[in-house]
mmCIF file of C-alpha atoms in Angstrom:
data_model
loop_
_atom_site.group_PDB
_atom_site.id
_atom_site.type_symbol
_atom_site.label_atom_id
_atom_site.label_comp_id
_atom_site.label_asym_id
_atom_site.label_seq_id
_atom_site.Cartn_x
_atom_site.Cartn_y
_atom_site.Cartn_z
ATOM 1 C CA UNK A 291 -57.115 -139.983 110.050
ATOM 2 C CA UNK A 292 -60.732 -140.878 110.915
ATOM 3 C CA UNK A 293 -61.504 -142.271 114.329
ATOM 4 C CA UNK A 294 -62.653 -145.882 114.619
ATOM 5 C CA UNK A 295 -65.725 -146.330 116.797
ATOM 6 C CA UNK A 296 -66.780 -149.517 118.626
ATOM 7 C CA UNK A 297 -69.883 -150.802 120.389
ATOM 8 C CA UNK A 298 -70.278 -153.541 123.115
ATOM 9 C CA UNK A 299 -71.987 -156.697 121.922
ATOM 10 C CA UNK A 300 -73.722 -158.364 124.890
ATOM 11 C CA UNK A 301 -74.247 -161.621 123.084
ATOM 12 C CA UNK A 302 -70.576 -162.174 122.410
ATOM 13 C CA UNK A 303 -69.470 -160.171 125.436
ATOM 14 C CA UNK A 304 -66.981 -158.305 123.290
ATOM 15 C CA UNK A 305 -66.421 -154.938 121.559
ATOM 16 C CA UNK A 306 -67.176 -154.885 117.927
ATOM 17 C CA UNK A 307 -66.230 -152.229 115.322
ATOM 18 C CA UNK A 308 -69.039 -149.951 114.096
ATOM 19 C CA UNK A 309 -69.358 -150.252 110.393
ATOM 20 C CA UNK A 310 -71.012 -147.143 108.746
ATOM 21 C CA UNK A 311 -72.948 -147.987 105.667
ATOM 22 C CA UNK A 312 -72.068 -146.190 102.446
ATOM 23 C CA UNK A 313 -75.651 -144.854 101.925
ATOM 24 C CA UNK A 314 -75.637 -143.319 105.357
ATOM 25 C CA UNK A 315 -72.330 -141.622 104.647
ATOM 26 C CA UNK A 316 -73.754 -140.058 101.513
ATOM 27 C CA UNK A 317 -76.906 -138.951 103.386
ATOM 28 C CA UNK A 318 -74.844 -137.363 106.151
ATOM 29 C CA UNK A 319 -72.714 -135.555 103.594
ATOM 30 C CA UNK A 320 -75.760 -134.186 101.815
ATOM 31 C CA UNK A 321 -77.267 -133.034 105.105
ATOM 32 C CA UNK A 322 -74.011 -131.242 105.883
ATOM 33 C CA UNK A 323 -73.988 -129.535 102.496
ATOM 34 C CA UNK A 324 -77.619 -128.455 102.881
ATOM 35 C CA UNK A 325 -77.008 -127.094 106.347
ATOM 36 C CA UNK A 326 -73.911 -125.244 105.146
ATOM 37 C CA UNK A 327 -75.881 -123.721 102.226
ATOM 38 C CA UNK A 328 -78.721 -122.617 104.498
ATOM 39 C CA UNK A 329 -76.375 -121.051 107.014
ATOM 40 C CA UNK A 330 -74.514 -119.338 104.169
ATOM 41 C CA UNK A 331 -77.696 -117.856 102.701
ATOM 42 C CA UNK A 332 -78.852 -116.663 106.123
ATOM 43 C CA UNK A 333 -75.476 -114.987 106.648
ATOM 44 C CA UNK A 334 -75.524 -113.347 103.210
ATOM 45 C CA UNK A 335 -79.104 -112.082 103.693
ATOM 46 C CA UNK A 336 -78.128 -110.656 107.065
ATOM 47 C CA UNK A 337 -75.108 -108.861 105.579
ATOM 48 C CA UNK A 338 -77.148 -107.383 102.743
ATOM 49 C CA UNK A 339 -79.855 -106.075 105.065
ATOM 50 C CA UNK A 340 -77.414 -104.516 107.491
ATOM 51 C CA UNK A 341 -75.825 -102.485 104.638
ATOM 52 C CA UNK A 342 -72.352 -103.882 105.257
ATOM 53 C CA UNK A 343 -72.225 -105.173 101.695
ATOM 54 C CA UNK A 344 -73.725 -103.446 98.617
ATOM 55 C CA UNK A 345 -74.741 -105.149 95.434
ATOM 56 C CA UNK A 346 -73.492 -103.785 92.080
ATOM 57 C CA UNK A 347 -76.981 -102.419 91.404
ATOM 58 C CA UNK A 348 -77.024 -100.646 94.755
ATOM 59 C CA UNK A 349 -73.581 -99.212 94.105
ATOM 60 C CA UNK A 350 -74.742 -97.938 90.685
ATOM 61 C CA UNK A 351 -77.917 -96.441 92.205
ATOM 62 C CA UNK A 352 -75.869 -94.766 94.921
ATOM 63 C CA UNK A 353 -73.586 -93.192 92.331
ATOM 64 C CA UNK A 354 -76.605 -91.978 90.350
ATOM 65 C CA UNK A 355 -78.139 -90.397 93.475
ATOM 66 C CA UNK A 356 -74.897 -88.561 94.252
ATOM 67 C CA UNK A 357 -74.783 -87.327 90.647
ATOM 68 C CA UNK A 358 -78.393 -86.097 90.911
ATOM 69 C CA UNK A 359 -77.588 -84.271 94.147
ATOM 70 C CA UNK A 360 -74.643 -82.588 92.429
ATOM 71 C CA UNK A 361 -76.845 -81.576 89.489
ATOM 72 C CA UNK A 362 -79.438 -80.117 91.855
ATOM 73 C CA UNK A 363 -76.714 -78.072 93.569
ATOM 74 C CA UNK A 364 -75.507 -76.760 90.202
ATOM 75 C CA UNK A 365 -79.091 -76.000 89.186
ATOM 76 C CA UNK A 366 -79.629 -74.004 92.390
ATOM 77 C CA UNK A 367 -76.464 -71.995 91.736
ATOM 78 C CA UNK A 368 -77.633 -71.208 88.202
ATOM 79 C CA UNK A 369 -81.006 -70.130 89.600
ATOM 80 C CA UNK A 370 -79.212 -67.826 92.043
ATOM 81 C CA UNK A 371 -77.493 -66.136 89.090
ATOM 82 C CA UNK A 372 -80.791 -65.884 87.207
ATOM 83 C CA UNK A 373 -82.480 -64.389 90.267
ATOM 84 C CA UNK A 374 -79.749 -61.747 90.559
ATOM 85 C CA UNK A 375 -80.109 -60.778 86.883
ATOM 86 C CA UNK A 376 -83.906 -60.746 87.128
ATOM 87 C CA UNK A 377 -83.781 -58.595 90.281
ATOM 88 C CA UNK A 378 -81.608 -56.071 88.431
ATOM 89 C CA UNK A 379 -84.060 -55.987 85.509
ATOM 90 C CA UNK A 380 -86.996 -55.561 87.917
ATOM 91 C CA UNK A 381 -85.287 -52.624 89.646
ATOM 92 C CA UNK A 382 -84.582 -50.902 86.331
ATOM 93 C CA UNK A 383 -88.125 -51.672 85.197
ATOM 94 C CA UNK A 384 -89.689 -50.022 88.255
ATOM 95 C CA UNK A 385 -87.231 -47.167 88.777
ATOM 96 C CA UNK A 386 -86.328 -46.225 85.195
ATOM 97 C CA UNK A 387 -88.621 -47.600 82.498
ATOM 98 C CA UNK A 388 -91.986 -47.395 84.261
ATOM 99 C CA UNK A 389 -91.028 -44.118 85.924
ATOM 100 C CA UNK A 390 -90.068 -42.551 82.589
ATOM 101 C CA UNK A 391 -93.296 -43.636 80.926
ATOM 102 C CA UNK A 392 -95.379 -42.618 83.967
ATOM 103 C CA UNK A 393 -96.596 -46.149 84.670
ATOM 104 C CA UNK A 394 -97.201 -47.490 88.161
ATOM 105 C CA UNK A 395 -94.418 -49.750 89.518
ATOM 106 C CA UNK A 396 -95.247 -53.439 89.934
ATOM 107 C CA UNK A 397 -95.472 -54.264 93.687
ATOM 108 C CA UNK A 398 -92.829 -56.588 95.096
ATOM 109 C CA UNK A 399 -95.571 -58.889 96.450
ATOM 110 C CA UNK A 400 -96.937 -59.369 92.949
ATOM 111 C CA UNK A 401 -93.507 -60.078 91.458
ATOM 112 C CA UNK A 402 -92.397 -62.651 94.055
ATOM 113 C CA UNK A 403 -95.736 -64.195 95.047
ATOM 114 C CA UNK A 404 -95.735 -67.939 95.638
ATOM 115 C CA UNK A 405 -98.491 -70.464 95.028
ATOM 116 C CA UNK A 406 -101.179 -70.892 97.652
ATOM 117 C CA UNK A 407 -103.918 -73.483 98.039
ATOM 118 C CA UNK A 408 -103.334 -77.220 97.685
ATOM 119 C CA UNK A 409 -99.967 -78.871 98.187
ATOM 120 C CA UNK A 410 -98.456 -78.748 94.708
ATOM 121 C CA UNK A 411 -95.508 -80.931 95.651
ATOM 122 C CA UNK A 412 -97.174 -83.899 97.366
ATOM 123 C CA UNK A 413 -95.989 -86.287 94.637
ATOM 124 C CA UNK A 414 -92.370 -85.312 95.383
ATOM 125 C CA UNK A 415 -92.554 -86.126 99.099
ATOM 126 C CA UNK A 416 -91.606 -89.366 100.841
ATOM 127 C CA UNK A 417 -88.173 -89.841 99.258
ATOM 128 C CA UNK A 418 -84.706 -89.532 100.758
ATOM 129 C CA UNK A 419 -84.021 -86.332 98.793
ATOM 130 C CA UNK A 420 -87.560 -84.915 98.858
ATOM 131 C CA UNK A 421 -86.500 -81.704 100.617
ATOM 132 C CA UNK A 422 -83.983 -80.605 97.986
ATOM 133 C CA UNK A 423 -86.312 -81.684 95.144
ATOM 134 C CA UNK A 424 -89.320 -79.784 96.564
ATOM 135 C CA UNK A 425 -87.297 -76.647 97.349
ATOM 136 C CA UNK A 426 -85.706 -76.600 93.886
ATOM 137 C CA UNK A 427 -89.045 -77.163 92.154
ATOM 138 C CA UNK A 428 -90.735 -74.419 94.200
ATOM 139 C CA UNK A 429 -87.868 -72.008 93.528
ATOM 140 C CA UNK A 430 -87.949 -72.780 89.804
ATOM 141 C CA UNK A 431 -91.714 -72.198 89.575
ATOM 142 C CA UNK A 432 -91.488 -68.856 91.437
ATOM 143 C CA UNK A 433 -88.655 -67.808 89.135
ATOM 144 C CA UNK A 434 -90.747 -68.809 86.134
ATOM 145 C CA UNK A 435 -93.668 -66.735 87.429
ATOM 146 C CA UNK A 436 -91.391 -63.722 87.990
ATOM 147 C CA UNK A 437 -90.174 -63.999 84.409
ATOM 148 C CA UNK A 438 -93.777 -64.103 83.123
ATOM 149 C CA UNK A 439 -94.639 -60.974 85.156
ATOM 150 C CA UNK A 440 -91.503 -59.197 83.898
ATOM 151 C CA UNK A 441 -92.169 -60.251 80.304
ATOM 152 C CA UNK A 442 -95.695 -58.792 80.456
ATOM 153 C CA UNK A 443 -94.283 -55.625 82.010
ATOM 154 C CA UNK A 444 -91.771 -55.220 79.181
ATOM 155 C CA UNK A 445 -94.589 -55.751 76.653
ATOM 156 C CA UNK A 446 -96.452 -52.923 78.369
ATOM 157 C CA UNK A 447 -93.321 -50.729 78.366
ATOM 158 C CA UNK A 448 -92.881 -51.410 74.632
ATOM 159 C CA UNK A 449 -96.420 -50.186 73.952
ATOM 160 C CA UNK A 450 -95.857 -47.151 76.179
ATOM 161 C CA UNK A 451 -92.619 -46.408 74.324
ATOM 162 C CA UNK A 452 -94.394 -46.614 70.973
ATOM 163 C CA UNK A 453 -97.102 -44.273 72.255
ATOM 164 C CA UNK A 454 -94.452 -41.971 73.738
ATOM 165 C CA UNK A 455 -92.664 -41.840 70.384
ATOM 166 C CA UNK A 456 -95.940 -40.980 68.659
ATOM 167 C CA UNK A 457 -96.716 -38.406 71.353
ATOM 168 C CA UNK A 458 -93.328 -36.726 70.972
ATOM 169 C CA UNK A 459 -93.843 -36.568 67.198
ATOM 170 C CA UNK A 460 -97.393 -35.221 67.420
ATOM 171 C CA UNK A 461 -97.042 -32.571 70.118
ATOM 172 C CA UNK A 462 -96.981 -29.116 68.429
ATOM 173 C CA UNK A 463 -93.364 -28.525 69.403
ATOM 174 C CA UNK A 464 -91.987 -26.001 66.898
ATOM 175 C CA UNK A 465 -92.691 -22.385 66.073
ATOM 176 C CA UNK A 466 -94.963 -22.312 62.980
ATOM 177 C CA UNK A 467 -92.997 -19.459 61.362
ATOM 178 C CA UNK A 468 -89.220 -19.410 60.952
ATOM 179 C CA UNK A 469 -87.439 -16.791 63.024
ATOM 180 C CA UNK A 470 -85.655 -15.489 59.933
ATOM 181 C CA UNK A 471 -89.025 -14.699 58.304
ATOM 182 C CA UNK A 472 -90.453 -12.822 61.279
ATOM 183 C CA UNK A 473 -90.734 -9.073 61.589
ATOM 184 C CA UNK A 474 -91.607 -9.496 65.235
ATOM 185 C CA UNK A 475 -93.676 -11.526 67.670
ATOM 186 C CA UNK A 476 -96.578 -9.093 67.825
ATOM 187 C CA UNK A 477 -98.664 -10.430 70.675
ATOM 188 C CA UNK A 478 -98.707 -13.280 73.138
ATOM 189 C CA UNK A 479 -101.240 -15.402 75.019
ATOM 190 C CA UNK A 480 -103.219 -13.499 77.674
ATOM 191 C CA UNK A 481 -105.101 -10.256 78.219
ATOM 192 C CA UNK A 482 -104.455 -7.826 75.359
ATOM 193 C CA UNK A 483 -105.949 -4.694 73.813
ATOM 194 C CA UNK A 484 -108.352 -5.399 70.948
ATOM 195 C CA UNK A 485 -107.146 -3.526 67.800
ATOM 196 C CA UNK A 486 -110.698 -2.664 66.744
ATOM 197 C CA UNK A 487 -112.606 -1.960 69.967
ATOM 198 C CA UNK A 488 -109.546 -0.973 72.037
ATOM 199 C CA UNK A 489 -111.112 -2.940 74.891
ATOM 200 C CA UNK A 490 -109.092 -5.305 77.032
ATOM 201 C CA UNK A 491 -109.935 -8.918 76.103
ATOM 202 C CA UNK A 492 -108.430 -12.375 76.302
ATOM 203 C CA UNK A 493 -106.101 -13.215 73.421
ATOM 204 C CA UNK A 494 -106.142 -17.022 73.089
ATOM 205 C CA UNK A 495 -103.083 -17.450 70.899
ATOM 206 C CA UNK A 496 -99.867 -15.875 69.642
ATOM 207 C CA UNK A 497 -99.527 -13.393 66.745
ATOM 208 C CA UNK A 498 -96.459 -13.665 64.500
ATOM 209 C CA UNK A 499 -95.987 -10.604 62.270
ATOM 210 C CA UNK A 500 -94.446 -11.381 58.863
ATOM 211 C CA UNK A 501 -94.866 -10.331 55.211
ATOM 212 C CA UNK A 502 -97.814 -11.646 53.234
ATOM 213 C CA UNK A 503 -96.923 -14.983 51.632
ATOM 214 C CA UNK A 504 -94.465 -16.046 54.383
ATOM 215 C CA UNK A 505 -94.537 -19.878 54.723
ATOM 216 C CA UNK A 506 -96.405 -21.414 57.677
ATOM 217 C CA UNK A 507 -95.360 -24.864 58.912
ATOM 218 C CA UNK A 508 -97.168 -27.635 60.801
ATOM 219 C CA UNK A 509 -95.931 -27.654 64.383
ATOM 220 C CA UNK A 510 -96.478 -31.411 64.810
ATOM 221 C CA UNK A 511 -97.574 -34.609 63.041
ATOM 222 C CA UNK A 512 -101.308 -34.942 62.511
ATOM 223 C CA UNK A 513 -104.307 -34.826 60.197
ATOM 224 C CA UNK A 514 -105.824 -31.642 58.756
ATOM 225 C CA UNK A 515 -109.200 -31.305 60.454
ATOM 226 C CA UNK A 516 -110.252 -28.053 58.757
ATOM 227 C CA UNK A 517 -108.960 -25.979 55.866
ATOM 228 C CA UNK A 518 -111.558 -23.290 55.189
ATOM 229 C CA UNK A 519 -112.790 -19.778 56.060
ATOM 230 C CA UNK A 520 -116.061 -20.741 57.767
ATOM 231 C CA UNK A 521 -115.107 -19.702 61.321
ATOM 232 C CA UNK A 522 -115.891 -16.188 62.528
ATOM 233 C CA UNK A 523 -112.869 -13.927 62.739
ATOM 234 C CA UNK A 524 -110.226 -16.469 61.670
ATOM 235 C CA UNK A 525 -110.546 -15.951 57.904
ATOM 236 C CA UNK A 526 -108.663 -18.595 55.964
ATOM 237 C CA UNK A 527 -107.494 -20.990 58.636
ATOM 238 C CA UNK A 528 -106.248 -24.534 59.172
ATOM 239 C CA UNK A 529 -106.858 -26.875 62.115
ATOM 240 C CA UNK A 530 -104.582 -29.883 62.604
ATOM 241 C CA UNK A 531 -105.617 -32.751 64.900
ATOM 242 C CA UNK A 532 -102.428 -34.212 66.374
ATOM 243 C CA UNK A 533 -103.866 -36.932 68.606
ATOM 244 C CA UNK A 534 -103.482 -37.410 72.362
ATOM 245 C CA UNK A 535 -105.936 -34.506 72.777
ATOM 246 C CA UNK A 536 -103.775 -31.914 70.951
ATOM 247 C CA UNK A 537 -104.905 -29.567 68.162
ATOM 248 C CA UNK A 538 -103.310 -26.530 66.564
ATOM 249 C CA UNK A 539 -104.914 -23.637 64.651
ATOM 250 C CA UNK A 540 -103.339 -21.353 62.019
ATOM 251 C CA UNK A 541 -105.464 -18.293 61.127
ATOM 252 C CA UNK A 542 -105.592 -15.297 58.735
ATOM 253 C CA UNK A 543 -103.813 -17.194 55.935
ATOM 254 C CA UNK A 544 -103.578 -15.861 52.406
ATOM 255 C CA UNK A 545 -103.833 -19.386 50.935
ATOM 256 C CA UNK A 546 -103.615 -23.083 51.823
ATOM 257 C CA UNK A 547 -101.104 -25.726 50.884
ATOM 258 C CA UNK A 548 -103.094 -28.653 52.387
ATOM 259 C CA UNK A 549 -106.659 -29.945 52.299
ATOM 260 C CA UNK A 550 -109.023 -31.494 54.852
ATOM 261 C CA UNK A 551 -108.141 -35.099 55.743
ATOM 262 C CA UNK A 552 -104.511 -34.795 54.606
ATOM 263 C CA UNK A 553 -101.801 -36.231 56.831
ATOM 264 C CA UNK A 554 -98.945 -33.878 57.649
ATOM 265 C CA UNK A 555 -95.590 -34.149 59.403
ATOM 266 C CA UNK A 556 -93.967 -31.638 61.715
ATOM 267 C CA UNK A 557 -92.293 -28.979 59.544
ATOM 268 C CA UNK A 558 -94.485 -29.536 56.459
ATOM 269 C CA UNK A 559 -95.512 -26.386 54.588
ATOM 270 C CA UNK A 560 -99.273 -25.990 55.155
ATOM 271 C CA UNK A 561 -100.050 -22.398 54.089
ATOM 272 C CA UNK A 562 -98.960 -18.793 53.765
ATOM 273 C CA UNK A 563 -99.389 -15.750 55.984
ATOM 274 C CA UNK A 564 -102.103 -13.268 55.042
ATOM 275 C CA UNK A 565 -104.571 -10.877 56.642
ATOM 276 C CA UNK A 566 -107.947 -12.545 56.013
ATOM 277 C CA UNK A 567 -110.778 -12.435 58.519
ATOM 278 C CA UNK A 568 -110.692 -10.138 61.528
ATOM 279 C CA UNK A 569 -107.094 -8.971 61.089
ATOM 280 C CA UNK A 570 -105.404 -5.575 61.247
ATOM 281 C CA UNK A 571 -102.223 -6.525 59.335
ATOM 282 C CA UNK A 572 -100.524 -9.563 57.757
ATOM 283 C CA UNK A 573 -99.689 -12.014 60.527
ATOM 284 C CA UNK A 574 -100.263 -15.571 61.700
ATOM 285 C CA UNK A 575 -102.590 -16.108 64.630
ATOM 286 C CA UNK A 576 -101.561 -19.455 66.212
ATOM 287 C CA UNK A 577 -103.422 -21.401 68.888
ATOM 288 C CA UNK A 578 -102.874 -24.735 70.660
ATOM 289 C CA UNK A 579 -105.649 -26.834 72.219
ATOM 290 C CA UNK A 580 -105.395 -29.684 74.725
ATOM 291 C CA UNK A 581 -108.541 -31.725 75.328
ATOM 292 C CA UNK A 582 -110.591 -28.893 73.864
ATOM 293 C CA UNK A 583 -109.079 -26.200 76.090
ATOM 294 C CA UNK A 584 -106.858 -23.423 74.733
ATOM 295 C CA UNK A 585 -103.375 -23.406 76.265
ATOM 296 C CA UNK A 586 -100.394 -21.091 75.901
ATOM 297 C CA UNK A 587 -98.441 -22.071 72.721
ATOM 298 C CA UNK A 588 -95.222 -20.647 74.125
ATOM 299 C CA UNK A 589 -94.807 -23.812 76.213
ATOM 300 C CA UNK A 590 -94.319 -25.890 73.062
ATOM 301 C CA UNK A 591 -91.399 -24.313 71.197
ATOM 302 C CA UNK A 592 -88.624 -26.524 72.534
ATOM 303 C CA UNK A 593 -88.165 -28.160 69.126
ATOM 304 C CA UNK A 594 -87.118 -25.102 67.110
ATOM 305 C CA UNK A 595 -85.689 -22.348 69.330
ATOM 306 C CA UNK A 596 -82.383 -21.983 71.110
ATOM 307 C CA UNK A 597 -82.484 -21.141 74.847
ATOM 308 C CA UNK A 598 -81.616 -17.490 74.071
ATOM 309 C CA UNK A 599 -84.312 -17.222 71.403
ATOM 310 C CA UNK A 600 -86.854 -18.793 73.703
ATOM 311 C CA UNK A 601 -85.991 -16.369 76.525
ATOM 312 C CA UNK A 602 -86.455 -13.422 74.144
ATOM 313 C CA UNK A 603 -89.768 -14.818 72.875
ATOM 314 C CA UNK A 604 -90.953 -15.373 76.425
ATOM 315 C CA UNK A 605 -90.095 -11.778 77.327
ATOM 316 C CA UNK A 606 -91.960 -10.283 74.331
ATOM 317 C CA UNK A 607 -94.976 -12.568 74.712
ATOM 318 C CA UNK A 608 -95.458 -11.562 78.338
ATOM 319 C CA UNK A 609 -95.929 -7.861 77.497
ATOM 320 C CA UNK A 610 -99.507 -6.550 77.495
ATOM 321 C CA UNK A 611 -99.632 -4.868 74.097
ATOM 322 C CA UNK A 612 -102.203 -4.643 71.331
ATOM 323 C CA UNK A 613 -103.013 -7.803 69.400
ATOM 324 C CA UNK A 614 -103.402 -7.871 65.605
ATOM 325 C CA UNK A 615 -106.805 -9.643 65.637
#
């Protein structure tokens, strides 16, 4: 129940009831509503800025940020696994692949080098989660660089492997005359007695004694460089250029089975034993060259002889006897 208010009227010397006009009542009510609205807005603004109450948009943004943080954590774990796998590949690359193919290992500093110079991550700074974003980005870029280095290394290893395969196929690695066709290994590489002058002289190859017409085989893949009798002392002879600095020579042949410029494979029939040129009896004089220098052919028979046969050949070849040319 509203209170009734009075005022003292001096003219009538009596108290009279205060009558509030209807317009004033409405004005007072509107002022009250306005004041209430203003105080309400101030209170709401204060609550929002103190973080005590979150808007739906803020709640959604907060959930998104937590989801991003979780994804970054998962991404970092995946990168840890990738780094472990890549480290294993790098170790095998340096200690197995590159070692086998006689290539220099890639230094650790080169594999795991970062990025110097200007700040590459300035655009990612200044946010609440800048640290995790920058660290993840840096880690990802270093990992990417490591993978590029390793990829180039494997490309190099592939080329080395291809060259190694060619090298293994081209090296003169078999005896040019079958053991079953041999009478004996007449003379080896080294100082021997000349059959004509009886003087002691250097014998630059190996002599395989066998009947005239015995097949002679290419000891490695290559191209026939010469197939003629225009070299002093060798008679009918063949030179095969194998590549990688290797050549082989087959002398005193009775006839050829190849011509100059022809490609041959290891084990191909290239000619037949004879006694042409400066020769005392039918045999094959066989030489091996590396970078233009004559080397002992006995070091290259691993592709056709058993260990026992090789030991026997080594024993006979080491004896200082008389050569056949």
